[in-house]
Amino acid sequence: MATNITWHAGLTHAERSELTGTKGLTIWLTGLSASGKSTIATALEQYLLSKHVPAYRLDGDNIRFGLNKDLGFSEAARNENIRRIAEVAKLFADSTTVAITSFISPYRADRDTARKLHESANLPFIEVYIDVPVEVAEQRDPKGLYKKARAGEIKEFTGISAPYEEPEHAELHIRTDKISVEEAVIVIADYLKEKSLVSI
Ligand code: ADP
């Protein structure tokens, strides 16, 4: 742990927000593989950007192959994966961008850590449960991962051989076997508007 670092006082979040004209926050999508997190994150990001609300998606592609490429899938590595994602999302939120994270994040304790990190910095944290019965996720299987998990080629696969701890206090709960991608985006955007987190 570095001890010879100092924190430079700069703009406060409120001052930054006043200058950019937007509020930062994190939208934390959680749910089984193939529940629709990435699909909804991508559509939501496009929707917000089209309304001139700065938004940025953090997902497996830009995190697991970059910042977190040193991490495996042991329990400790998974915890560290989520911790780093939460810290990065917090920085985006602090910069007055809407950070949209799309990771299974199966453990309640990890998601709560991410939430506390934001709350202690006074940044809104919106947990969105992207929910679908595991049978539907398995039928979709866009990346063939369930098939591999069933064949024993992937150990500890969430929903099959590893647990998924359902959120108990998620701000939003979306069933993607019941509503479309477009409807899911509207549900999230309406929530943000209702809470005055975006002005669109
Ligand atoms: P995840 O990021 O949760 O692993 P993906 O978004 O990669 O999931 O994959 C979800 C799959 O389900 C995609 O092929 C998508 O087209 C499909 N799908 C069908 N209906 C929906 C819906 N209502 N919302 C999101 N995805 C859906």
XYZ file of N, CA, C and O and ligand atoms in Angstrom:
827
model
N 0.850 -1.200 0.000
C 0.000 0.000 0.000
C 0.881 1.245 0.000
O 1.754 1.400 0.856
N 0.670 2.148 -0.957
C 1.477 3.370 -1.032
C 1.092 4.307 0.105
O -0.088 4.491 0.408
N 2.081 4.875 0.752
C 1.779 5.809 1.847
C 2.217 7.227 1.504
O 1.822 8.177 2.156
N 3.053 7.337 0.469
C 3.589 8.666 0.132
C 2.797 9.335 -0.987
O 3.348 9.978 -1.866
N 1.474 9.134 -0.988
C 0.650 9.804 -1.989
C -0.229 10.839 -1.305
O -0.642 10.653 -0.163
N -0.483 11.915 -2.003
C -1.323 12.972 -1.419
C -2.516 13.205 -2.331
O -2.451 12.962 -3.535
N -3.583 13.672 -1.774
C -4.828 13.904 -2.493
C -4.904 15.383 -2.807
O -4.893 16.215 -1.903
N -4.985 15.723 -4.097
C -5.065 17.137 -4.458
C -6.508 17.596 -4.498
O -7.328 16.998 -5.186
N -6.784 18.619 -3.760
C -8.151 19.152 -3.794
C -8.372 19.810 -5.146
O -7.539 20.567 -5.622
N -9.451 19.495 -5.794
C -9.771 20.111 -7.086
C -11.228 20.496 -7.079
O -11.767 20.878 -6.041
N -11.863 20.352 -8.234
C -13.288 20.649 -8.325
C -14.079 19.667 -7.468
O -13.741 18.484 -7.421
N -15.123 20.143 -6.854
C -16.024 19.220 -6.172
C -16.914 18.586 -7.242
O -16.983 19.085 -8.378
N -17.614 17.533 -6.858
C -18.507 16.898 -7.822
C -19.602 17.876 -8.253
O -19.964 17.946 -9.430
N -20.094 18.639 -7.286
C -21.168 19.598 -7.600
C -20.675 20.647 -8.603
O -21.403 21.011 -9.541
N -19.462 21.124 -8.413
C -18.904 22.123 -9.347
C -18.722 21.522 -10.737
O -19.033 22.144 -11.752
N -18.246 20.305 -10.763
C -18.043 19.618 -12.046
C -19.382 19.458 -12.768
O -19.512 19.727 -13.958
N -20.375 19.059 -11.996
C -21.705 18.826 -12.528
C -22.319 20.122 -13.069
O -22.966 20.139 -14.113
N -22.080 21.190 -12.356
C -22.572 22.514 -12.775
C -21.952 22.885 -14.130
O -22.629 23.390 -15.028
N -20.671 22.563 -14.296
C -19.974 22.913 -15.546
C -20.381 22.017 -16.710
O -20.522 22.485 -17.842
N -20.564 20.726 -16.448
C -20.914 19.824 -17.566
C -22.414 19.821 -17.834
O -22.850 19.460 -18.927
N -23.179 20.179 -16.817
C -24.637 20.183 -16.993
C -25.270 18.816 -16.864
O -26.441 18.643 -17.194
N -24.502 17.836 -16.414
C -25.083 16.495 -16.216
C -24.695 15.959 -14.842
O -23.729 16.420 -14.231
N -25.482 14.976 -14.390
C -25.151 14.315 -13.125
C -24.525 12.976 -13.456
O -24.891 12.355 -14.442
N -23.608 12.538 -12.636
C -23.031 11.213 -12.861
C -23.718 10.200 -11.977
O -24.244 10.541 -10.916
N -23.745 8.988 -12.419
C -24.315 7.897 -11.619
C -23.864 6.582 -12.223
O -23.330 6.548 -13.330
N -24.110 5.528 -11.469
C -23.802 4.199 -11.997
C -25.075 3.360 -12.068
O -25.849 3.323 -11.120
N -25.268 2.753 -13.224
C -26.358 1.803 -13.405
C -25.709 0.428 -13.419
O -24.928 0.118 -14.332
N -25.982 -0.336 -12.388
C -25.311 -1.634 -12.214
C -26.260 -2.748 -12.636
O -27.188 -3.095 -11.911
N -26.034 -3.302 -13.830
C -26.872 -4.401 -14.308
C -26.313 -5.713 -13.763
O -25.103 -5.959 -13.859
N -27.178 -6.521 -13.212
C -26.744 -7.823 -12.701
C -27.742 -8.892 -13.146
O -28.929 -8.595 -13.300
N -27.265 -10.077 -13.372
C -28.156 -11.167 -13.787
C -27.353 -12.275 -14.444
O -26.152 -12.125 -14.720
N -28.046 -13.373 -14.706
C -27.407 -14.545 -15.303
C -26.774 -14.235 -16.654
O -27.176 -13.279 -17.320
N -25.847 -15.061 -17.052
C -25.314 -14.982 -18.407
C -26.475 -15.170 -19.385
O -27.348 -16.017 -19.158
N -26.517 -14.359 -20.419
C -27.570 -14.389 -21.456
C -28.914 -13.845 -20.979
O -29.915 -13.980 -21.673
N -28.912 -13.205 -19.794
C -30.183 -12.596 -19.345
C -30.501 -11.357 -20.182
O -31.654 -10.951 -20.276
N -29.466 -10.745 -20.762
C -29.701 -9.578 -21.621
C -28.979 -8.314 -21.166
O -29.238 -7.225 -21.692
N -28.050 -8.461 -20.225
C -27.350 -7.279 -19.687
C -26.644 -6.475 -20.771
O -26.823 -5.260 -20.881
N -25.818 -7.139 -21.568
C -25.030 -6.423 -22.590
C -25.928 -5.804 -23.643
O -25.685 -4.679 -24.098
N -26.955 -6.543 -24.027
C -27.877 -6.047 -25.054
C -28.584 -4.789 -24.557
O -28.667 -3.778 -25.275
N -29.055 -4.831 -23.319
C -29.763 -3.673 -22.752
C -28.773 -2.531 -22.484
O -29.080 -1.365 -22.759
N -27.574 -2.864 -21.984
C -26.571 -1.829 -21.717
C -26.242 -1.065 -22.996
O -26.144 0.174 -23.003
N -26.080 -1.794 -24.091
C -25.729 -1.178 -25.368
C -26.859 -0.263 -25.853
O -26.615 0.872 -26.279
N -28.092 -0.753 -25.754
C -29.236 0.046 -26.211
C -29.432 1.266 -25.317
O -29.736 2.363 -25.805
N -29.219 1.086 -24.018
C -29.379 2.206 -23.073
C -28.303 3.271 -23.313
O -28.590 4.479 -23.311
N -27.081 2.817 -23.533
C -25.981 3.746 -23.798
C -26.301 4.587 -25.040
O -26.160 5.813 -25.030
N -26.764 3.911 -26.086
C -27.106 4.632 -27.331
C -28.238 5.618 -27.111
O -28.201 6.742 -27.600
N -29.239 5.185 -26.360
C -30.384 6.053 -26.092
C -29.932 7.311 -25.344
O -30.267 8.439 -25.739
N -29.148 7.120 -24.277
C -28.714 8.279 -23.479
C -27.837 9.209 -24.312
O -28.015 10.442 -24.289
N -26.913 8.644 -25.071
C -26.039 9.480 -25.911
C -26.850 10.248 -26.942
O -26.562 11.423 -27.224
N -27.877 9.609 -27.489
C -28.701 10.290 -28.491
C -29.448 11.471 -27.870
O -29.857 12.390 -28.569
N -29.599 11.432 -26.542
C -30.244 12.550 -25.824
C -29.178 13.486 -25.229
O -29.448 14.272 -24.332
N -27.951 13.305 -25.646
C -26.817 14.131 -25.194
C -26.507 13.973 -23.707
O -26.015 14.894 -23.069
N -26.812 12.799 -23.187
C -26.401 12.475 -21.819
C -25.164 11.582 -21.946
O -25.247 10.492 -22.524
N -24.016 12.036 -21.451
C -22.824 11.205 -21.588
C -22.979 9.880 -20.844
O -23.385 9.856 -19.683
N -22.724 8.800 -21.545
C -22.885 7.468 -20.957
C -21.765 6.584 -21.477
O -21.299 6.770 -22.611
N -21.345 5.644 -20.638
C -20.278 4.745 -21.072
C -20.479 3.372 -20.432
O -20.741 3.252 -19.244
N -20.354 2.365 -21.265
C -20.587 0.988 -20.862
C -19.283 0.326 -20.424
O -18.274 0.423 -21.117
N -19.331 -0.328 -19.289
C -18.198 -1.146 -18.854
C -18.671 -2.595 -18.922
O -19.690 -2.939 -18.322
N -17.969 -3.403 -19.679
C -18.380 -4.804 -19.789
C -17.164 -5.711 -19.906
O -16.019 -5.246 -19.843
N -17.433 -6.973 -20.065
C -16.348 -7.952 -20.117
C -15.333 -7.625 -21.193
O -14.131 -7.820 -21.005
N -15.823 -7.107 -22.315
C -14.916 -6.850 -23.430
C -13.884 -5.779 -23.088
O -12.710 -5.937 -23.376
N -14.341 -4.666 -22.505
C -13.341 -3.619 -22.255
C -12.682 -3.693 -20.876
O -11.713 -2.982 -20.632
N -13.149 -4.557 -20.005
C -12.520 -4.673 -18.674
C -11.717 -5.970 -18.538
O -10.539 -5.949 -18.172
N -12.339 -7.078 -18.885
C -11.657 -8.368 -18.699
C -10.436 -8.507 -19.615
O -9.491 -9.212 -19.299
N -10.464 -7.831 -20.774
C -9.316 -7.919 -21.684
C -8.312 -6.807 -21.450
O -7.296 -6.723 -22.120
N -8.634 -5.894 -20.528
C -7.730 -4.772 -20.285
C -7.331 -4.714 -18.825
O -6.522 -5.514 -18.348
N -7.950 -3.796 -18.113
C -7.631 -3.575 -16.693
C -7.533 -4.865 -15.888
O -6.641 -5.018 -15.060
N -8.459 -5.789 -16.135
C -8.529 -6.989 -15.288
C -7.990 -8.247 -15.965
O -8.357 -9.356 -15.600
N -7.119 -8.057 -16.951
C -6.668 -9.253 -17.677
C -5.767 -10.147 -16.841
O -5.503 -11.285 -17.220
N -5.307 -9.634 -15.708
C -4.478 -10.448 -14.821
C -5.322 -11.324 -13.892
O -4.774 -12.135 -13.157
N -6.641 -11.168 -13.935
C -7.488 -11.884 -12.977
C -8.110 -13.137 -13.574
O -8.572 -13.128 -14.708
N -8.148 -14.180 -12.787
C -8.798 -15.431 -13.210
C -10.211 -15.500 -12.666
O -10.870 -14.461 -12.517
N -10.662 -16.701 -12.339
C -12.051 -16.867 -11.923
C -12.193 -17.524 -10.551
O -13.252 -18.019 -10.205
N -11.101 -17.497 -9.757
C -11.219 -17.982 -8.383
C -12.116 -17.008 -7.634
O -12.389 -15.906 -8.127
N -12.539 -17.390 -6.438
C -13.440 -16.499 -5.701
C -12.761 -15.155 -5.419
O -13.361 -14.095 -5.596
N -11.487 -15.218 -5.014
C -10.763 -13.983 -4.699
C -10.636 -13.105 -5.948
O -10.800 -11.883 -5.896
N -10.369 -13.754 -7.088
C -10.211 -12.994 -8.342
C -11.540 -12.383 -8.782
O -11.588 -11.262 -9.281
N -12.622 -13.122 -8.571
C -13.948 -12.585 -8.928
C -14.285 -11.372 -8.061
O -14.832 -10.387 -8.548
N -13.950 -11.476 -6.765
C -14.208 -10.336 -5.871
C -13.407 -9.132 -6.314
O -13.909 -8.006 -6.365
N -12.139 -9.366 -6.641
C -11.262 -8.269 -7.066
C -11.746 -7.680 -8.393
O -11.694 -6.470 -8.604
N -12.237 -8.548 -9.284
C -12.794 -8.103 -10.565
C -13.910 -7.080 -10.311
O -13.899 -5.972 -10.854
N -14.838 -7.443 -9.447
C -15.985 -6.567 -9.170
C -15.520 -5.300 -8.439
O -15.995 -4.200 -8.713
N -14.590 -5.460 -7.514
C -14.102 -4.282 -6.777
C -13.505 -3.255 -7.738
O -13.813 -2.064 -7.673
N -12.694 -3.710 -8.672
C -12.073 -2.776 -9.633
C -13.128 -2.145 -10.537
O -13.065 -0.954 -10.841
N -14.093 -2.953 -10.982
C -15.158 -2.419 -11.845
C -15.913 -1.323 -11.091
O -16.208 -0.253 -11.647
N -16.198 -1.596 -9.815
C -16.927 -0.607 -9.008
C -16.125 0.683 -8.880
O -16.667 1.789 -8.992
N -14.820 0.555 -8.673
C -13.970 1.748 -8.537
C -13.944 2.533 -9.848
O -13.989 3.769 -9.845
N -13.866 1.843 -10.965
C -13.831 2.522 -12.264
C -15.179 3.182 -12.549
O -15.244 4.341 -12.973
N -16.265 2.458 -12.273
C -17.613 3.030 -12.484
C -17.753 4.294 -11.647
O -18.285 5.314 -12.112
N -17.268 4.240 -10.431
C -17.348 5.401 -9.536
C -16.606 6.608 -10.140
O -17.099 7.739 -10.068
N -15.473 6.354 -10.745
C -14.729 7.464 -11.377
C -15.530 8.055 -12.542
O -15.595 9.274 -12.702
N -16.127 7.185 -13.346
C -16.963 7.678 -14.459
C -18.128 8.505 -13.906
O -18.430 9.579 -14.405
N -18.763 7.965 -12.861
C -19.898 8.679 -12.261
C -19.431 10.028 -11.716
O -20.098 11.048 -11.906
N -18.286 10.022 -11.069
C -17.761 11.268 -10.510
C -17.460 12.279 -11.616
O -17.584 13.487 -11.437
N -17.108 11.765 -12.799
C -16.809 12.663 -13.929
C -18.094 13.172 -14.582
O -18.028 13.842 -15.611
N -19.235 12.835 -13.984
C -20.580 13.243 -14.432
C -21.064 12.482 -15.669
O -21.918 12.946 -16.408
N -20.514 11.293 -15.840
C -20.980 10.389 -16.904
C -21.901 9.331 -16.276
O -21.775 9.035 -15.092
N -22.791 8.798 -17.083
C -23.594 7.658 -16.618
C -22.790 6.391 -16.941
O -22.589 6.062 -18.113
N -22.302 5.725 -15.898
C -21.575 4.464 -16.098
C -22.596 3.337 -16.094
O -23.455 3.272 -15.213
N -22.523 2.485 -17.110
C -23.448 1.346 -17.187
C -22.607 0.081 -17.132
O -21.840 -0.184 -18.060
N -22.707 -0.664 -16.053
C -21.877 -1.867 -15.953
C -22.716 -3.097 -16.274
O -23.874 -3.189 -15.882
N -22.137 -4.017 -17.026
C -22.870 -5.243 -17.325
C -22.004 -6.464 -17.031
O -21.215 -6.912 -17.857
N -22.158 -6.931 -15.799
C -21.427 -8.105 -15.312
C -22.398 -8.965 -14.500
O -23.272 -8.414 -13.824
N -22.206 -10.281 -14.575
C -23.112 -11.166 -13.835
C -23.180 -10.729 -12.369
O -24.236 -10.654 -11.789
N -22.019 -10.434 -11.791
C -21.895 -10.032 -10.373
C -22.877 -10.818 -9.494
O -23.829 -10.246 -8.963
N -22.614 -12.120 -9.340
C -23.588 -13.013 -8.700
C -23.686 -12.884 -7.181
O -24.649 -13.370 -6.601
N -22.690 -12.243 -6.550
C -22.707 -12.228 -5.083
C -23.211 -10.898 -4.535
O -22.727 -9.825 -4.907
N -24.185 -11.024 -3.627
C -24.780 -9.850 -2.983
C -23.714 -8.989 -2.311
O -23.737 -7.765 -2.411
N -22.774 -9.641 -1.630
C -21.760 -8.893 -0.874
C -20.937 -8.009 -1.815
O -20.632 -6.854 -1.484
N -20.612 -8.525 -2.986
C -19.829 -7.734 -3.954
C -20.632 -6.539 -4.448
O -20.121 -5.428 -4.576
N -21.905 -6.787 -4.761
C -22.745 -5.674 -5.255
C -22.938 -4.638 -4.158
O -22.950 -3.436 -4.420
N -23.045 -5.122 -2.908
C -23.197 -4.172 -1.796
C -21.927 -3.350 -1.604
O -21.995 -2.167 -1.263
N -20.787 -3.976 -1.839
C -19.524 -3.239 -1.753
C -19.518 -2.121 -2.796
O -19.148 -0.983 -2.508
N -19.958 -2.455 -4.001
C -20.003 -1.452 -5.085
C -20.963 -0.325 -4.702
O -20.680 0.856 -4.905
N -22.096 -0.700 -4.129
C -23.086 0.306 -3.722
C -22.504 1.233 -2.643
O -22.586 2.464 -2.746
N -21.877 0.633 -1.638
C -21.331 1.447 -0.524
C -20.268 2.416 -1.018
O -20.187 3.561 -0.568
N -19.462 1.921 -1.946
C -18.404 2.761 -2.517
C -19.005 4.032 -3.132
O -18.471 5.130 -2.970
N -20.110 3.858 -3.848
C -20.772 5.009 -4.473
C -21.446 5.882 -3.430
O -21.345 7.102 -3.468
N -22.135 5.236 -2.506
C -22.876 6.006 -1.499
C -21.933 6.849 -0.657
O -22.255 7.980 -0.313
N -20.744 6.291 -0.355
C -19.823 7.068 0.483
C -19.279 8.264 -0.293
O -18.744 9.194 0.294
N -19.408 8.262 -1.602
C -18.977 9.407 -2.418
C -20.190 10.227 -2.877
O -20.057 11.102 -3.731
N -21.350 9.907 -2.307
C -22.579 10.630 -2.674
C -22.953 10.523 -4.139
O -23.480 11.472 -4.720
N -22.644 9.394 -4.733
C -22.964 9.186 -6.146
C -24.083 8.146 -6.240
O -24.007 7.090 -5.601
N -25.131 8.418 -7.025
C -26.231 7.473 -7.107
C -25.801 6.131 -7.710
O -25.015 6.084 -8.663
N -26.328 5.077 -7.122
C -26.037 3.707 -7.561
C -27.377 3.021 -7.790
O -28.168 2.853 -6.866
N -27.646 2.678 -9.041
C -28.934 2.090 -9.399
C -28.699 0.629 -9.776
O -28.123 0.342 -10.830
N -29.147 -0.260 -8.910
C -28.975 -1.688 -9.189
C -30.185 -2.160 -10.002
O -31.330 -1.931 -9.620
N -29.900 -2.791 -11.135
C -30.982 -3.253 -12.008
C -30.826 -4.758 -12.198
O -29.825 -5.233 -12.750
N -31.817 -5.473 -11.712
C -31.789 -6.934 -11.842
C -32.348 -7.309 -13.216
O -33.527 -7.110 -13.496
N -31.473 -7.805 -14.079
C -31.892 -8.265 -15.405
C -32.173 -9.757 -15.251
O -31.256 -10.580 -15.210
N -33.451 -10.031 -15.126
C -33.889 -11.349 -14.679
C -34.528 -12.160 -15.814
O -35.291 -11.602 -16.625
N -34.197 -13.416 -15.835
C -34.814 -14.337 -16.781
C -34.685 -15.740 -16.177
O -33.692 -16.026 -15.484
N -35.675 -16.620 -16.345
C -35.486 -17.983 -15.831
C -34.258 -18.615 -16.494
O -34.014 -18.387 -17.684
N -33.542 -19.408 -15.723
C -32.302 -19.982 -16.250
C -32.576 -20.830 -17.501
O -31.742 -20.880 -18.423
N -33.767 -21.430 -17.569
C -34.102 -22.252 -18.760
C -34.130 -21.392 -20.024
O -33.701 -21.839 -21.100
N -34.634 -20.179 -19.876
C -34.694 -19.273 -21.038
C -33.276 -18.834 -21.411
O -32.901 -18.820 -22.590
N -32.481 -18.506 -20.394
C -31.091 -18.085 -20.655
C -30.343 -19.207 -21.371
O -29.595 -18.981 -22.324
N -30.603 -20.421 -20.915
C -29.917 -21.580 -21.493
C -30.358 -21.825 -22.934
O -29.556 -22.237 -23.776
N -31.613 -21.550 -23.206
C -32.104 -21.696 -24.583
C -31.477 -20.658 -25.495
O -31.129 -20.928 -26.629
N -31.327 -19.423 -24.972
C -30.733 -18.345 -25.788
C -29.264 -18.658 -26.079
O -28.836 -18.646 -27.217
N -28.530 -18.858 -25.022
C -27.108 -19.239 -25.062
C -26.343 -18.651 -26.247
O -25.735 -19.409 -27.031
N -26.314 -17.313 -26.399
C -25.717 -16.727 -27.606
C -24.226 -17.043 -27.782
O -23.729 -17.060 -28.894
N -23.543 -17.322 -26.665
C -22.102 -17.600 -26.788
C -21.779 -19.075 -26.564
O -20.606 -19.442 -26.475
N -22.810 -19.894 -26.450
C -22.586 -21.337 -26.271
C -21.980 -21.697 -24.926
O -21.423 -22.786 -24.749
N -22.106 -20.779 -23.950
C -21.457 -21.015 -22.654
C -22.208 -22.038 -21.803
O -21.581 -22.839 -21.096
N -23.550 -22.012 -21.883
C -24.321 -22.989 -21.099
C -24.014 -24.402 -21.582
O -23.891 -25.334 -20.794
N -23.902 -24.513 -22.890
C -23.594 -25.822 -23.482
C -22.261 -26.337 -22.929
O -22.152 -27.492 -22.517
N -21.276 -25.443 -22.906
C -19.955 -25.829 -22.381
C -20.037 -26.163 -20.894
O -19.385 -27.102 -20.424
N -20.835 -25.372 -20.157
C -20.965 -25.615 -18.713
C -21.615 -26.977 -18.472
O -21.167 -27.746 -17.607
N -22.650 -27.302 -19.248
C -23.320 -28.605 -19.113
C -22.372 -29.748 -19.441
O -22.455 -30.822 -18.860
N -21.476 -29.489 -20.381
C -20.513 -30.527 -20.780
C -19.329 -30.603 -19.811
O -18.409 -31.395 -20.005
N -19.366 -29.745 -18.784
C -18.291 -29.763 -17.788
C -17.028 -29.051 -18.247
O -15.991 -29.119 -17.598
N -17.131 -28.343 -19.379
C -15.937 -27.649 -19.895
C -15.696 -26.329 -19.168
O -14.591 -25.806 -19.185
N -16.763 -25.763 -18.588
C -16.583 -24.570 -17.750
C -17.034 -24.940 -16.347
O -18.172 -25.349 -16.146
N -16.108 -24.820 -15.412
C -16.431 -25.143 -14.016
C -17.065 -23.915 -13.376
O -16.791 -22.781 -13.779
N -17.835 -24.134 -12.373
C -18.447 -23.059 -11.584
C -19.105 -22.002 -12.455
O -18.716 -20.830 -12.449
N -20.065 -22.451 -13.239
C -20.787 -21.544 -14.125
C -22.067 -21.078 -13.421
O -22.895 -21.910 -13.007
N -22.221 -19.761 -13.313
C -23.359 -19.199 -12.579
C -24.685 -19.717 -13.134
O -24.912 -19.668 -14.336
N -25.535 -20.191 -12.231
C -26.867 -20.674 -12.634
C -26.870 -22.167 -12.892
O -27.925 -22.801 -12.880
N -25.700 -22.742 -13.154
C -25.606 -24.176 -13.445
C -24.850 -24.876 -12.312
O -25.369 -25.775 -11.684
N -23.640 -24.418 -12.076
C -22.823 -25.072 -11.048
C -22.256 -24.074 -10.042
O -21.379 -24.404 -9.253
N -22.726 -22.849 -10.103
C -22.340 -21.828 -9.119
C -23.576 -20.976 -8.857
O -24.434 -20.837 -9.729
N -23.661 -20.435 -7.631
C -24.910 -19.735 -7.264
C -25.037 -18.347 -7.878
O -24.039 -17.713 -8.228
N -26.300 -17.928 -8.028
C -26.572 -16.524 -8.318
C -27.441 -16.014 -7.172
O -28.540 -16.553 -6.947
N -26.963 -15.058 -6.452
C -27.729 -14.505 -5.330
C -28.590 -13.342 -5.825
O -28.063 -12.287 -6.176
N -29.897 -13.578 -5.859
C -30.812 -12.562 -6.392
C -30.767 -11.289 -5.555
O -30.689 -11.358 -4.336
N -30.848 -10.132 -6.214
C -30.888 -8.877 -5.452
C -32.142 -8.821 -4.576
O -33.196 -9.300 -4.976
N -31.983 -8.254 -3.397
C -33.136 -8.107 -2.492
C -33.693 -6.698 -2.520
O -34.850 -6.483 -2.201
N -32.841 -5.738 -2.864
C -33.309 -4.339 -2.839
C -32.919 -3.600 -4.116
O -32.522 -2.439 -4.053
N -33.008 -4.282 -5.236
C -32.644 -3.618 -6.493
C -33.632 -2.482 -6.769
O -34.824 -2.611 -6.474
N -33.126 -1.393 -7.301
C -33.999 -0.271 -7.645
C -34.975 -0.680 -8.750
O -36.108 -0.220 -8.781
N -34.515 -1.528 -9.667
C -35.377 -1.967 -10.770
C -35.214 -3.465 -11.001
O -34.122 -4.015 -10.829
N -36.310 -4.089 -11.401
C -36.309 -5.526 -11.674
C -36.942 -5.706 -13.056
O -38.111 -5.383 -13.248
N -36.161 -6.198 -13.991
C -36.648 -6.309 -15.376
C -36.629 -7.768 -15.805
O -35.588 -8.441 -15.718
N -37.765 -8.261 -16.256
C -37.864 -9.639 -16.763
C -37.759 -9.592 -18.283
O -38.684 -9.161 -18.956
N -36.630 -10.086 -18.800
C -36.427 -9.952 -20.251
C -37.141 -11.027 -21.063
O -37.101 -11.002 -22.288
N -37.800 -11.983 -20.373
C -38.661 -12.908 -21.121
C -40.068 -12.317 -21.229
O -40.929 -12.888 -21.881
N -40.261 -11.169 -20.577
C -41.601 -10.552 -20.593
C -41.627 -9.223 -21.329
O -42.662 -8.834 -21.857
N -40.499 -8.503 -21.312
C -40.489 -7.225 -22.037
C -39.301 -7.174 -23.004
O -38.297 -7.866 -22.824
N -39.454 -6.326 -24.019
C -38.433 -6.246 -25.067
C -37.250 -5.381 -24.614
O -37.324 -4.689 -23.590
N -36.209 -5.387 -25.400
C -35.032 -4.554 -25.126
C -35.453 -3.074 -25.086
O -35.075 -2.332 -24.176
N -36.258 -2.672 -26.056
C -36.698 -1.268 -26.143
C -37.500 -0.888 -24.898
O -37.321 0.198 -24.340
N -38.367 -1.808 -24.469
C -39.174 -1.522 -23.266
C -38.285 -1.434 -22.020
O -38.513 -0.601 -21.145
N -37.279 -2.283 -21.960
C -36.363 -2.257 -20.811
C -35.639 -0.910 -20.744
O -35.476 -0.331 -19.665
N -35.223 -0.409 -21.894
C -34.543 0.898 -21.931
C -35.491 1.986 -21.424
O -35.088 2.857 -20.638
N -36.744 1.903 -21.830
C -37.723 2.914 -21.396
C -37.941 2.841 -19.875
O -37.996 3.867 -19.195
N -38.011 1.627 -19.341
C -38.194 1.460 -17.884
C -37.037 2.138 -17.142
O -37.248 2.883 -16.174
N -35.821 1.913 -17.604
C -34.658 2.495 -16.916
C -34.640 4.015 -17.103
O -34.443 4.773 -16.143
N -34.870 4.464 -18.335
C -34.844 5.909 -18.607
C -35.935 6.629 -17.814
O -35.690 7.709 -17.263
N -37.112 6.027 -17.722
C -38.206 6.644 -16.954
C -37.818 6.780 -15.482
O -38.123 7.787 -14.840
N -37.161 5.752 -14.970
C -36.722 5.807 -13.566
C -35.738 6.965 -13.364
O -35.842 7.734 -12.411
N -34.800 7.098 -14.294
C -33.788 8.170 -14.172
C -34.452 9.544 -14.226
O -34.071 10.463 -13.490
N -35.459 9.657 -15.100
C -36.168 10.943 -15.216
C -36.950 11.229 -13.937
O -36.902 12.332 -13.410
N -37.657 10.207 -13.466
C -38.486 10.364 -12.261
C -37.636 10.798 -11.061
O -38.072 11.594 -10.238
N -36.417 10.294 -10.979
C -35.536 10.644 -9.857
C -34.702 11.881 -10.157
O -33.765 12.201 -9.416
N -35.000 12.545 -11.264
C -34.272 13.755 -11.690
C -32.767 13.519 -11.815
O -31.953 14.386 -11.497
N -32.395 12.330 -12.263
C -30.969 12.027 -12.440
C -30.483 12.398 -13.827
O -29.285 12.544 -14.050
N -31.411 12.488 -14.762
C -31.071 12.979 -16.108
C -32.134 13.995 -16.520
O -33.281 13.905 -16.067
N -31.737 14.965 -17.323
C -32.759 15.882 -17.829
C -32.886 15.643 -19.326
O -32.052 16.096 -20.112
N -33.885 14.833 -19.695
C -34.137 14.553 -21.107
C -35.634 14.626 -21.384
O -36.422 14.555 -20.470
P -25.649 -11.058 -21.000
O -24.868 -9.792 -21.259
O -26.600 -10.929 -19.835
O -24.798 -12.281 -20.927
P -26.490 -10.806 -23.759
O -27.100 -9.443 -23.872
O -25.088 -11.004 -24.245
O -26.646 -11.293 -22.244
O -27.400 -11.871 -24.511
C -28.794 -11.897 -24.361
C -29.418 -12.571 -25.581
O -30.835 -12.600 -25.399
C -29.143 -11.794 -26.858
O -28.952 -12.715 -27.902
C -30.443 -11.007 -27.042
O -30.702 -10.717 -28.401
C -31.482 -11.960 -26.488
N -32.720 -11.345 -25.986
C -33.966 -11.745 -26.304
N -34.898 -10.986 -25.694
C -34.232 -10.067 -24.957
C -34.661 -8.994 -24.118
N -35.945 -8.716 -23.917
N -33.705 -8.247 -23.507
C -32.395 -8.528 -23.717
N -31.931 -9.524 -24.498
C -32.839 -10.298 -25.142
